[in-house]
PDB file of C-alpha atoms and ligand atoms in Angstrom:
ATOM      1  CA  MET A   1    -186.068  65.231 256.831  1.00 36.00           C
ATOM      2  CA  VAL A   2    -183.233  64.364 259.212  1.00 43.00           C
ATOM      3  CA  SER A   3    -179.951  63.617 257.463  1.00 51.00           C
ATOM      4  CA  ALA A   4    -178.004  60.447 258.217  1.00 52.00           C
ATOM      5  CA  SER A   5    -174.989  62.342 259.509  1.00 55.00           C
ATOM      6  CA  SER A   6    -177.100  64.488 261.847  1.00 56.00           C
ATOM      7  CA  LEU A   7    -178.527  61.249 263.286  1.00 52.00           C
ATOM      8  CA  LEU A   8    -175.062  60.058 264.177  1.00 58.00           C
ATOM      9  CA  VAL A   9    -174.230  63.431 265.661  1.00 54.00           C
ATOM     10  CA  ALA A  10    -177.395  63.132 267.776  1.00 56.00           C
ATOM     11  CA  ALA A  11    -176.260  59.694 268.935  1.00 54.00           C
ATOM     12  CA  LEU A  12    -172.927  61.164 269.873  1.00 51.00           C
ATOM     13  CA  ALA A  13    -174.535  64.075 271.721  1.00 52.00           C
ATOM     14  CA  ALA A  14    -176.712  61.603 273.619  1.00 52.00           C
ATOM     15  CA  LEU A  15    -173.656  59.720 274.807  1.00 50.00           C
ATOM     16  CA  VAL A  16    -171.608  62.678 275.903  1.00 45.00           C
ATOM     17  CA  SER A  17    -174.401  64.563 277.686  1.00 48.00           C
ATOM     18  CA  ALA A  18    -174.731  62.116 280.567  1.00 44.00           C
ATOM     19  CA  ALA A  19    -177.675  63.230 282.694  1.00 46.00           C
ATOM     20  CA  PRO A  20    -178.989  61.579 285.872  1.00 46.00           C
ATOM     21  CA  PRO A  21    -181.926  59.155 285.469  1.00 48.00           C
ATOM     22  CA  CYS A  22    -185.201  61.058 285.608  1.00 54.00           C
ATOM     23  CA  ARG A  23    -187.782  58.458 284.666  1.00 58.00           C
ATOM     24  CA  PRO A  24    -188.049  54.675 284.743  1.00 59.00           C
ATOM     25  CA  PRO A  25    -186.542  52.900 281.746  1.00 65.00           C
ATOM     26  CA  THR A  26    -188.798  51.880 278.899  1.00 73.00           C
ATOM     27  CA  THR A  27    -188.569  48.147 278.204  1.00 84.00           C
ATOM     28  CA  PRO A  28    -187.293  47.879 274.634  1.00 92.00           C
ATOM     29  CA  THR A  29    -189.797  46.204 272.349  1.00 93.00           C
ATOM     30  CA  LEU A  30    -188.829  44.604 269.080  1.00 96.00           C
ATOM     31  CA  PRO A  31    -189.775  46.745 266.085  1.00 96.00           C
ATOM     32  CA  LYS A  32    -192.379  45.516 263.621  1.00 97.00           C
ATOM     33  CA  THR A  33    -192.213  45.683 259.844  1.00 97.00           C
ATOM     34  CA  GLY A  34    -195.879  46.725 259.536  1.00 96.00           C
ATOM     35  CA  GLY A  35    -196.307  44.017 256.878  1.00 93.00           C
ATOM     36  CA  SER A  36    -198.940  41.292 256.793  1.00 92.00           C
ATOM     37  CA  THR A  37    -196.731  38.840 258.704  1.00 94.00           C
ATOM     38  CA  GLU A  38    -194.467  39.750 261.621  1.00 97.00           C
ATOM     39  CA  LEU A  39    -191.652  37.734 263.193  1.00 98.00           C
ATOM     40  CA  PRO A  40    -192.822  35.631 266.178  1.00 98.00           C
ATOM     41  CA  ALA A  41    -191.997  37.040 269.628  1.00 97.00           C
ATOM     42  CA  PRO A  42    -189.007  35.629 271.521  1.00 96.00           C
ATOM     43  CA  ALA A  43    -189.674  32.680 273.856  1.00 96.00           C
ATOM     44  CA  ALA A  44    -191.382  33.911 277.046  1.00 95.00           C
ATOM     45  CA  ASN A  45    -188.563  32.817 279.371  1.00 96.00           C
ATOM     46  CA  LEU A  46    -185.914  34.886 277.567  1.00 97.00           C
ATOM     47  CA  THR A  47    -184.684  38.371 278.396  1.00 96.00           C
ATOM     48  CA  LEU A  48    -183.068  40.959 276.175  1.00 97.00           C
ATOM     49  CA  LYS A  49    -179.295  40.965 276.759  1.00 97.00           C
ATOM     50  CA  LYS A  50    -177.994  43.425 274.170  1.00 97.00           C
ATOM     51  CA  ILE A  51    -179.002  45.501 271.160  1.00 97.00           C
ATOM     52  CA  ALA A  52    -176.253  45.890 268.575  1.00 97.00           C
ATOM     53  CA  ILE A  53    -175.780  47.570 265.241  1.00 97.00           C
ATOM     54  CA  GLY A  54    -174.124  45.245 262.790  1.00 98.00           C
ATOM     55  CA  HIS A  55    -172.254  46.879 259.892  1.00 97.00           C
ATOM     56  CA  GLY A  56    -170.596  44.744 257.263  1.00 98.00           C
ATOM     57  CA  ILE A  57    -171.253  42.756 254.098  1.00 98.00           C
ATOM     58  CA  GLN A  58    -173.636  40.075 252.869  1.00 98.00           C
ATOM     59  CA  ASN A  59    -171.958  37.606 250.503  1.00 97.00           C
ATOM     60  CA  TYR A  60    -173.495  35.994 247.444  1.00 97.00           C
ATOM     61  CA  THR A  61    -172.342  33.898 244.551  1.00 97.00           C
ATOM     62  CA  CYS A  62    -173.525  33.673 240.960  1.00 97.00           C
ATOM     63  CA  ASP A  63    -172.959  30.448 239.003  1.00 96.00           C
ATOM     64  CA  ASN A  64    -173.290  32.404 235.755  1.00 96.00           C
ATOM     65  CA  THR A  65    -174.825  35.633 234.469  1.00 95.00           C
ATOM     66  CA  THR A  66    -178.320  34.173 234.025  1.00 95.00           C
ATOM     67  CA  ALA A  67    -178.448  32.394 237.417  1.00 95.00           C
ATOM     68  CA  SER A  68    -180.034  33.728 240.609  1.00 95.00           C
ATOM     69  CA  SER A  69    -177.513  34.833 243.216  1.00 95.00           C
ATOM     70  CA  LYS A  70    -177.167  32.537 246.214  1.00 96.00           C
ATOM     71  CA  ALA A  71    -176.481  33.785 249.727  1.00 96.00           C
ATOM     72  CA  THR A  72    -173.200  32.426 251.100  1.00 96.00           C
ATOM     73  CA  GLY A  73    -172.847  34.259 254.412  1.00 96.00           C
ATOM     74  CA  ALA A  74    -172.034  37.549 256.056  1.00 98.00           C
ATOM     75  CA  VAL A  75    -169.229  39.331 257.877  1.00 98.00           C
ATOM     76  CA  ALA A  76    -170.016  42.249 260.222  1.00 98.00           C
ATOM     77  CA  VAL A  77    -168.739  44.191 263.188  1.00 98.00           C
ATOM     78  CA  LEU A  78    -171.222  44.607 266.059  1.00 98.00           C
ATOM     79  CA  TYR A  79    -171.477  47.792 268.142  1.00 97.00           C
ATOM     80  CA  ASP A  80    -173.359  48.069 271.452  1.00 96.00           C
ATOM     81  CA  VAL A  81    -176.230  50.557 271.152  1.00 94.00           C
ATOM     82  CA  THR A  82    -178.411  49.200 273.984  1.00 93.00           C
ATOM     83  CA  SER A  83    -178.258  52.434 275.981  1.00 89.00           C
ATOM     84  CA  LEU A  84    -179.321  54.529 272.985  1.00 90.00           C
ATOM     85  CA  TYR A  85    -182.767  52.855 272.832  1.00 92.00           C
ATOM     86  CA  PRO A  86    -185.398  55.577 273.291  1.00 90.00           C
ATOM     87  CA  GLY A  87    -186.600  56.226 276.851  1.00 85.00           C
ATOM     88  CA  GLN A  88    -183.857  54.350 278.676  1.00 77.00           C
ATOM     89  CA  GLY A  89    -184.350  56.402 281.840  1.00 58.00           C
ATOM     90  CA  ARG A  90    -181.096  58.212 281.258  1.00 53.00           C
ATOM     91  CA  GLY A  91    -182.660  61.619 280.864  1.00 53.00           C
ATOM     92  CA  ARG A  92    -181.846  62.945 277.407  1.00 54.00           C
ATOM     93  CA  THR A  93    -179.070  60.421 276.803  1.00 66.00           C
ATOM     94  CA  SER A  94    -181.034  57.972 274.685  1.00 80.00           C
ATOM     95  CA  LEU A  95    -182.242  58.726 271.170  1.00 87.00           C
ATOM     96  CA  SER A  96    -185.627  59.926 269.992  1.00 89.00           C
ATOM     97  CA  GLN A  97    -187.697  57.312 268.162  1.00 92.00           C
ATOM     98  CA  PRO A  98    -186.975  58.749 264.660  1.00 93.00           C
ATOM     99  CA  GLU A  99    -183.259  58.965 265.463  1.00 91.00           C
ATOM    100  CA  TRP A 100    -183.294  55.361 266.683  1.00 93.00           C
ATOM    101  CA  ASP A 101    -185.248  54.143 263.654  1.00 95.00           C
ATOM    102  CA  GLY A 102    -182.728  55.786 261.310  1.00 95.00           C
ATOM    103  CA  LEU A 103    -179.548  54.615 263.021  1.00 94.00           C
ATOM    104  CA  PRO A 104    -178.753  51.485 260.924  1.00 96.00           C
ATOM    105  CA  SER A 105    -179.164  53.525 257.747  1.00 96.00           C
ATOM    106  CA  ALA A 106    -177.006  56.288 259.263  1.00 93.00           C
ATOM    107  CA  PHE A 107    -174.253  53.755 260.052  1.00 93.00           C
ATOM    108  CA  LEU A 108    -174.425  52.332 256.536  1.00 96.00           C
ATOM    109  CA  ARG A 109    -174.306  55.742 254.874  1.00 95.00           C
ATOM    110  CA  THR A 110    -171.908  57.719 257.025  1.00 93.00           C
ATOM    111  CA  THR A 111    -169.352  55.387 258.597  1.00 93.00           C
ATOM    112  CA  PRO A 112    -166.665  53.455 256.681  1.00 93.00           C
ATOM    113  CA  LEU A 113    -167.147  49.705 256.270  1.00 96.00           C
ATOM    114  CA  PRO A 114    -165.336  48.441 259.404  1.00 96.00           C
ATOM    115  CA  LEU A 115    -163.584  45.559 257.605  1.00 98.00           C
ATOM    116  CA  ASN A 116    -160.193  44.906 256.049  1.00 98.00           C
ATOM    117  CA  ILE A 117    -161.094  45.262 252.387  1.00 97.00           C
ATOM    118  CA  ALA A 118    -159.355  42.784 250.090  1.00 96.00           C
ATOM    119  CA  ALA A 119    -156.836  44.264 247.687  1.00 95.00           C
ATOM    120  CA  GLY A 120    -158.539  45.093 244.373  1.00 92.00           C
ATOM    121  CA  SER A 121    -162.058  44.754 245.780  1.00 93.00           C
ATOM    122  CA  LYS A 122    -164.628  47.464 246.471  1.00 94.00           C
ATOM    123  CA  PHE A 123    -166.595  45.846 249.324  1.00 96.00           C
ATOM    124  CA  GLY A 124    -165.121  42.347 249.694  1.00 95.00           C
ATOM    125  CA  ALA A 125    -163.354  41.663 252.972  1.00 96.00           C
ATOM    126  CA  ASN A 126    -159.951  40.030 253.217  1.00 96.00           C
ATOM    127  CA  LEU A 127    -160.702  36.295 253.316  1.00 92.00           C
ATOM    128  CA  THR A 128    -158.116  35.334 255.901  1.00 93.00           C
ATOM    129  CA  ASP A 129    -158.138  38.536 257.901  1.00 95.00           C
ATOM    130  CA  PRO A 130    -161.547  40.287 257.600  1.00 97.00           C
ATOM    131  CA  PHE A 131    -161.497  42.308 260.835  1.00 98.00           C
ATOM    132  CA  PRO A 132    -159.234  45.197 261.858  1.00 96.00           C
ATOM    133  CA  SER A 133    -157.096  44.325 264.867  1.00 96.00           C
ATOM    134  CA  PRO A 134    -157.354  45.327 267.639  1.00 95.00           C
ATOM    135  CA  PRO A 135    -161.136  45.785 267.434  1.00 95.00           C
ATOM    136  CA  ALA A 136    -162.123  49.453 267.529  1.00 93.00           C
ATOM    137  CA  ASP A 137    -165.074  51.336 268.983  1.00 94.00           C
ATOM    138  CA  LEU A 138    -166.896  53.609 266.569  1.00 90.00           C
ATOM    139  CA  THR A 139    -165.629  57.092 267.290  1.00 82.00           C
ATOM    140  CA  LEU A 140    -167.015  60.327 265.929  1.00 74.00           C
ATOM    141  CA  ARG A 141    -164.925  63.463 266.284  1.00 71.00           C
ATOM    142  CA  GLY A 142    -162.650  61.619 268.678  1.00 71.00           C
ATOM    143  CA  VAL A 143    -165.450  60.538 271.047  1.00 74.00           C
ATOM    144  CA  VAL A 144    -166.690  56.951 271.400  1.00 80.00           C
ATOM    145  CA  ALA A 145    -170.189  56.871 269.848  1.00 85.00           C
ATOM    146  CA  ALA A 146    -170.735  53.104 270.072  1.00 92.00           C
ATOM    147  CA  LYS A 147    -168.529  50.554 271.798  1.00 96.00           C
ATOM    148  CA  PHE A 148    -167.253  47.473 269.990  1.00 97.00           C
ATOM    149  CA  LEU A 149    -169.396  44.478 270.982  1.00 98.00           C
ATOM    150  CA  GLY A 150    -168.241  41.630 268.753  1.00 98.00           C
ATOM    151  CA  HIS A 151    -168.044  39.982 265.351  1.00 98.00           C
ATOM    152  CA  HIS A 152    -170.623  38.274 263.150  1.00 98.00           C
ATOM    153  CA  VAL A 153    -169.339  35.571 260.805  1.00 98.00           C
ATOM    154  CA  PHE A 154    -170.463  32.273 259.343  1.00 97.00           C
ATOM    155  CA  ASP A 155    -168.557  29.307 260.738  1.00 96.00           C
ATOM    156  CA  ILE A 156    -166.821  26.607 258.709  1.00 94.00           C
ATOM    157  CA  ASP A 157    -170.169  24.752 258.379  1.00 95.00           C
ATOM    158  CA  GLY A 158    -171.922  27.894 257.126  1.00 96.00           C
ATOM    159  CA  VAL A 159    -173.722  28.444 260.439  1.00 98.00           C
ATOM    160  CA  PRO A 160    -174.196  32.073 261.577  1.00 98.00           C
ATOM    161  CA  LEU A 161    -172.070  32.941 264.618  1.00 98.00           C
ATOM    162  CA  PHE A 162    -172.194  36.051 266.808  1.00 98.00           C
ATOM    163  CA  ASP A 163    -169.101  36.242 268.999  1.00 98.00           C
ATOM    164  CA  LEU A 164    -169.547  38.768 271.819  1.00 98.00           C
ATOM    165  CA  THR A 165    -167.115  36.921 274.087  1.00 98.00           C
ATOM    166  CA  ALA A 166    -164.494  39.597 274.681  1.00 96.00           C
ATOM    167  CA  ALA A 167    -166.902  42.488 275.319  1.00 96.00           C
ATOM    168  CA  ALA A 168    -169.861  40.745 276.952  1.00 97.00           C
ATOM    169  CA  GLY A 169    -169.083  37.062 277.601  1.00 98.00           C
ATOM    170  CA  LEU A 170    -171.866  36.037 275.206  1.00 98.00           C
ATOM    171  CA  LYS A 171    -171.936  33.920 272.050  1.00 98.00           C
ATOM    172  CA  ALA A 172    -174.688  32.728 269.708  1.00 98.00           C
ATOM    173  CA  SER A 173    -174.475  29.937 267.137  1.00 98.00           C
ATOM    174  CA  VAL A 174    -177.803  30.072 265.349  1.00 98.00           C
ATOM    175  CA  ASN A 175    -179.959  28.914 262.473  1.00 98.00           C
ATOM    176  CA  LYS A 176    -182.703  30.822 260.692  1.00 98.00           C
ATOM    177  CA  LEU A 177    -186.154  30.177 262.199  1.00 98.00           C
ATOM    178  CA  ASP A 178    -188.248  32.847 260.464  1.00 98.00           C
ATOM    179  CA  GLY A 179    -187.807  35.637 257.942  1.00 98.00           C
ATOM    180  CA  VAL A 180    -190.041  38.481 256.751  1.00 98.00           C
ATOM    181  CA  ASP A 181    -189.422  41.097 254.083  1.00 98.00           C
ATOM    182  CA  ALA A 182    -188.136  44.493 255.193  1.00 98.00           C
ATOM    183  CA  PRO A 183    -190.653  47.345 254.907  1.00 97.00           C
ATOM    184  CA  GLY A 184    -190.932  48.930 251.466  1.00 96.00           C
ATOM    185  CA  ALA A 185    -189.524  52.190 252.857  1.00 96.00           C
ATOM    186  CA  ALA A 186    -186.333  50.531 254.166  1.00 98.00           C
ATOM    187  CA  ASP A 187    -182.980  51.937 253.007  1.00 98.00           C
ATOM    188  CA  LYS A 188    -182.126  50.101 249.769  1.00 98.00           C
ATOM    189  CA  GLY A 189    -178.417  50.409 250.459  1.00 98.00           C
ATOM    190  CA  VAL A 190    -175.408  51.851 248.690  1.00 97.00           C
ATOM    191  CA  LEU A 191    -176.026  49.718 245.566  1.00 97.00           C
ATOM    192  CA  GLY A 192    -179.788  50.398 245.600  1.00 98.00           C
ATOM    193  CA  THR A 193    -180.485  46.655 245.702  1.00 98.00           C
ATOM    194  CA  GLY A 194    -182.852  46.656 248.693  1.00 98.00           C
ATOM    195  CA  ALA A 195    -182.776  45.765 252.368  1.00 98.00           C
ATOM    196  CA  VAL A 196    -182.248  42.160 253.484  1.00 98.00           C
ATOM    197  CA  GLN A 197    -185.052  40.342 255.293  1.00 98.00           C
ATOM    198  CA  TRP A 198    -185.722  40.704 258.996  1.00 98.00           C
ATOM    199  CA  LEU A 199    -184.902  37.398 260.706  1.00 98.00           C
ATOM    200  CA  ARG A 200    -185.496  35.404 263.849  1.00 98.00           C
ATOM    201  CA  LEU A 201    -182.558  33.053 264.545  1.00 98.00           C
ATOM    202  CA  GLY A 202    -182.509  30.286 267.159  1.00 98.00           C
ATOM    203  CA  ASP A 203    -179.793  28.182 268.760  1.00 98.00           C
ATOM    204  CA  SER A 204    -178.087  25.855 266.264  1.00 98.00           C
ATOM    205  CA  GLY A 205    -177.677  22.975 268.698  1.00 98.00           C
ATOM    206  CA  LYS A 206    -173.918  22.905 268.062  1.00 98.00           C
ATOM    207  CA  GLY A 207    -173.262  23.585 271.743  1.00 98.00           C
ATOM    208  CA  LEU A 208    -171.347  26.787 270.993  1.00 98.00           C
ATOM    209  CA  SER A 209    -173.800  29.371 272.368  1.00 98.00           C
ATOM    210  CA  VAL A 210    -173.058  31.062 275.695  1.00 98.00           C
ATOM    211  CA  GLY A 211    -175.831  32.993 277.468  1.00 98.00           C
ATOM    212  CA  LEU A 212    -177.832  33.547 274.265  1.00 98.00           C
ATOM    213  CA  SER A 213    -180.504  31.494 272.556  1.00 98.00           C
ATOM    214  CA  GLU A 214    -182.292  33.787 270.096  1.00 98.00           C
ATOM    215  CA  VAL A 215    -181.108  36.605 267.820  1.00 98.00           C
ATOM    216  CA  TYR A 216    -183.291  38.946 265.760  1.00 98.00           C
ATOM    217  CA  ARG A 217    -182.080  40.923 262.744  1.00 98.00           C
ATOM    218  CA  VAL A 218    -184.350  43.946 262.260  1.00 98.00           C
ATOM    219  CA  VAL A 219    -184.404  47.455 260.703  1.00 98.00           C
ATOM    220  CA  THR A 220    -182.148  46.279 257.917  1.00 98.00           C
ATOM    221  CA  ALA A 221    -180.505  48.700 255.466  1.00 98.00           C
ATOM    222  CA  GLY A 222    -179.054  47.404 252.192  1.00 98.00           C
ATOM    223  CA  GLY A 223    -177.478  43.974 251.757  1.00 98.00           C
ATOM    224  CA  ASN A 224    -179.572  42.460 248.941  1.00 98.00           C
ATOM    225  CA  PRO A 225    -177.610  41.133 245.938  1.00 98.00           C
ATOM    226  CA  GLN A 226    -177.254  42.605 242.500  1.00 97.00           C
ATOM    227  CA  ALA A 227    -178.714  40.508 239.707  1.00 96.00           C
ATOM    228  CA  CYS A 228    -176.174  38.039 238.322  1.00 96.00           C
ATOM    229  CA  ALA A 229    -176.454  39.765 234.941  1.00 96.00           C
ATOM    230  CA  VAL A 230    -175.091  42.907 236.626  1.00 95.00           C
ATOM    231  CA  ALA A 231    -172.716  41.334 239.160  1.00 94.00           C
ATOM    232  CA  GLY A 232    -171.287  38.721 236.799  1.00 93.00           C
ATOM    233  CA  ALA A 233    -170.337  35.162 237.660  1.00 95.00           C
ATOM    234  CA  GLY A 234    -168.526  34.599 240.958  1.00 94.00           C
ATOM    235  CA  GLY A 235    -168.784  36.161 244.385  1.00 94.00           C
ATOM    236  CA  GLN A 236    -170.223  39.516 245.360  1.00 96.00           C
ATOM    237  CA  SER A 237    -170.212  41.338 248.699  1.00 97.00           C
ATOM    238  CA  VAL A 238    -172.946  43.907 249.436  1.00 98.00           C
ATOM    239  CA  PRO A 239    -172.684  46.394 252.335  1.00 98.00           C
ATOM    240  CA  TYR A 240    -175.490  46.356 254.929  1.00 98.00           C
ATOM    241  CA  ALA A 241    -176.324  47.459 258.427  1.00 98.00           C
ATOM    242  CA  ALA A 242    -179.052  46.258 260.807  1.00 98.00           C
ATOM    243  CA  TYR A 243    -180.019  45.987 264.417  1.00 98.00           C
ATOM    244  CA  TYR A 244    -179.343  42.666 266.125  1.00 98.00           C
ATOM    245  CA  TRP A 245    -181.358  41.997 269.281  1.00 98.00           C
ATOM    246  CA  PHE A 246    -179.804  39.299 271.480  1.00 98.00           C
ATOM    247  CA  TYR A 247    -181.969  37.248 273.887  1.00 98.00           C
ATOM    248  CA  GLY A 248    -180.923  34.671 276.465  1.00 97.00           C
TER     249      GLY A 248
HETATM  250  C1  LIG B   1    -155.151  39.724 253.438  1.00 93.34           C
HETATM  251  O1  LIG B   1    -154.410  40.074 254.591  1.00 93.34           O
HETATM  252  C2  LIG B   1    -153.104  39.485 254.626  1.00 93.34           C
HETATM  253  C3  LIG B   1    -152.425  39.890 255.907  1.00 93.34           C
HETATM  254  O2  LIG B   1    -153.278  40.122 256.951  1.00 93.34           O
HETATM  255  C4  LIG B   1    -152.320  39.997 253.467  1.00 93.34           C
HETATM  256  O3  LIG B   1    -151.038  39.361 253.480  1.00 93.34           O
HETATM  257  C5  LIG B   1    -153.038  39.682 252.166  1.00 93.34           C
HETATM  258  O4  LIG B   1    -152.324  40.266 251.105  1.00 93.34           O
HETATM  259  C6  LIG B   1    -154.434  40.242 252.190  1.00 93.34           C
HETATM  260  N1  LIG B   1    -155.134  39.813 250.989  1.00 93.34           N
HETATM  261  C7  LIG B   1    -155.788  40.653 250.196  1.00 93.34           C
HETATM  262  C8  LIG B   1    -156.442  40.052 248.996  1.00 93.34           C
HETATM  263  O5  LIG B   1    -155.908  41.850 250.434  1.00 93.34           O
HETATM  264  C1  LIG B   2    -167.573  36.910 252.360  1.00 93.34           C
HETATM  265  O1  LIG B   2    -166.703  37.349 251.371  1.00 93.34           O
HETATM  266  C2  LIG B   2    -165.542  37.977 251.905  1.00 93.34           C
HETATM  267  C3  LIG B   2    -164.742  38.447 250.747  1.00 93.34           C
HETATM  268  O2  LIG B   2    -165.493  39.361 250.055  1.00 93.34           O
HETATM  269  C4  LIG B   2    -164.768  37.029 252.763  1.00 93.34           C
HETATM  270  O3  LIG B   2    -163.783  37.732 253.453  1.00 93.34           O
HETATM  271  C5  LIG B   2    -165.637  36.380 253.782  1.00 93.34           C
HETATM  272  O4  LIG B   2    -164.945  35.348 254.442  1.00 93.34           O
HETATM  273  C6  LIG B   2    -166.875  35.825 253.152  1.00 93.34           C
HETATM  274  N1  LIG B   2    -167.698  35.297 254.203  1.00 93.34           N
HETATM  275  C7  LIG B   2    -168.606  34.355 253.998  1.00 93.34           C
HETATM  276  C8  LIG B   2    -169.347  33.927 255.204  1.00 93.34           C
HETATM  277  O5  LIG B   2    -168.849  33.903 252.912  1.00 93.34           O
HETATM  278  C1  LIG B   3    -186.283  28.597 278.089  1.00 93.34           C
HETATM  279  O1  LIG B   3    -187.087  27.436 277.980  1.00 93.34           O
HETATM  280  C2  LIG B   3    -186.548  26.421 277.142  1.00 93.34           C
HETATM  281  C3  LIG B   3    -187.540  25.262 277.062  1.00 93.34           C
HETATM  282  O2  LIG B   3    -188.816  25.699 277.019  1.00 93.34           O
HETATM  283  C4  LIG B   3    -185.233  25.940 277.703  1.00 93.34           C
HETATM  284  O3  LIG B   3    -184.681  24.989 276.829  1.00 93.34           O
HETATM  285  C5  LIG B   3    -184.279  27.093 277.855  1.00 93.34           C
HETATM  286  O4  LIG B   3    -183.107  26.668 278.492  1.00 93.34           O
HETATM  287  C6  LIG B   3    -184.908  28.227 278.662  1.00 93.34           C
HETATM  288  N1  LIG B   3    -183.987  29.357 278.613  1.00 93.34           N
HETATM  289  C7  LIG B   3    -183.745  30.138 279.674  1.00 93.34           C
HETATM  290  C8  LIG B   3    -182.769  31.240 279.443  1.00 93.34           C
HETATM  291  O5  LIG B   3    -184.270  29.982 280.738  1.00 93.34           O
END
């Protein structure tokens, strides 16, 4: 059993031990849940632009203690992990498959929530000012382990937005196209509530996207809501991490 913190240390070691390319890169392929239904493949004319880890919160609201919680959005920081994908032709610099598969869970478990937490709240982000400024890379022991790639928010109309403008000149305004349950073995998160669904998201048609037209959320860890009887009426924010695969 590989511990979450040793996975992050392996990621760090991979980044600092830059070795010359020694084999052709493996084309990253989207992971599968192994369930009875998988997410459809991206459109054939699209190419993979970036793979990110998103680490943040999923928001929900409960009308009362006997209601079902309703999803109201998410806030997350995105880190570029494209070069850590196994077999990237960078010698030993990318991760092994088990290390890669465990990375979202490792982020969730071993790195602080990269948000400005609202005063008096455990996981809720500051409403007006959710992100630390300036944006920071994830550093471990003083070395950059994953570079800042962007922010994930829901816009004023409740439409998911991935803003990678500053780091990569890319942006995606998307709607949910498909969703499948996370595998039973997925990390249930810091509240033990379960991993959010894997999703395929497609362009929203709002004309906001730049260089991206599909986004996949996969290998989710945590993020499902507590029952309203436990959470109480009102809003709740649940920490999660996941891979986001960006196609354009
Ligand atoms: C949110 O951040 C602003 C400043 O950035 C601060 O004035 C305010 O008190 C914060 N609110 C909470 C609830 O932490
Ligand atoms: C989620 O809730 C946090 C407070 O916990 C808030 O900062 C954020 O704006 C909310 N986002 C959405 C999309 O609901
Ligand atoms: C892919 O094809 C669709 C129509 O089939 C088109 O709308 C879209 O612009 C194409 N995207 C790229 C990146 O070529």
